[in-house]
């Protein structure tokens, strides 16, 4: 059985908070997101993931954040 | 598949650039070690592929990383000269607007609007007389 809850930790030395927030904005149409700021990390809890996306959503979300972070660096 | 990259060799910008080239092929997650000297890269295959395919992608990624590191370093080294060239180009584009334009009928050599006929000494003050040649 695939869990409908996932957690991702983004290291703030690498990922920009702006990028994470932007990605959450886009992905919030699919699932519910909760964000917790820790010392060096931003923890993102993903809940109510639809079963059809349960395997890929977390990883796709990570890739999306990575893409926006890269764009943020250019700016 | 997990592997580490030394930040002294590969700058973070170059790593992110290389990762960006591969996000259509693999799922990538990045993290650092506690000291911030290494970047931990995690590759996850998108399709159900063999480990061999993933390691082949990793090799390709390392090559791309070298490319982006080189591009980043060249970009960094040439930043000043690039800014100078762009600045110069923009400046020279502005100059024609700064020069006053004269119509042919209004033009008369006796008027001398640019002050060309004024001697250097009058225009900019006398040169030092004591100066030995």
Short mmCIF file of C-alpha atoms in Angstrom, two decimals, chain A residues 37-64:
data_model
loop_
_atom_site.label_atom_id
_atom_site.label_comp_id
_atom_site.label_asym_id
_atom_site.label_seq_id
_atom_site.Cartn_x
_atom_site.Cartn_y
_atom_site.Cartn_z
CA UNK A 37 11.16 25.87 9.01
CA UNK A 38 14.04 24.21 10.84
CA UNK A 39 17.61 25.38 11.38
CA UNK A 40 19.16 24.37 8.06
CA UNK A 41 16.13 22.74 6.51
CA UNK A 42 12.66 23.47 5.34
CA UNK A 43 10.44 20.49 5.95
CA UNK A 44 7.48 20.06 3.64
CA UNK A 45 4.66 17.73 4.59
CA UNK A 46 2.50 16.55 1.73
CA UNK A 47 -0.91 15.22 2.64
CA UNK A 48 -4.02 14.00 0.82
CA UNK A 49 -2.07 12.87 -2.20
CA UNK A 50 -4.39 11.41 -4.83
CA UNK A 51 -3.67 7.69 -5.32
CA UNK A 52 -2.72 8.16 -8.97
CA UNK A 53 0.09 10.54 -7.98
CA UNK A 54 1.15 8.87 -4.76
CA UNK A 55 4.29 7.33 -6.24
CA UNK A 56 5.56 10.29 -8.19
CA UNK A 57 4.29 13.48 -6.58
CA UNK A 58 7.06 13.87 -4.01
CA UNK A 59 9.85 13.34 -6.54
CA UNK A 60 8.22 15.52 -9.17
CA UNK A 61 7.80 18.20 -6.55
CA UNK A 62 11.52 17.96 -5.65
CA UNK A 63 12.49 18.30 -9.30
CA UNK A 64 10.20 21.29 -9.68
#
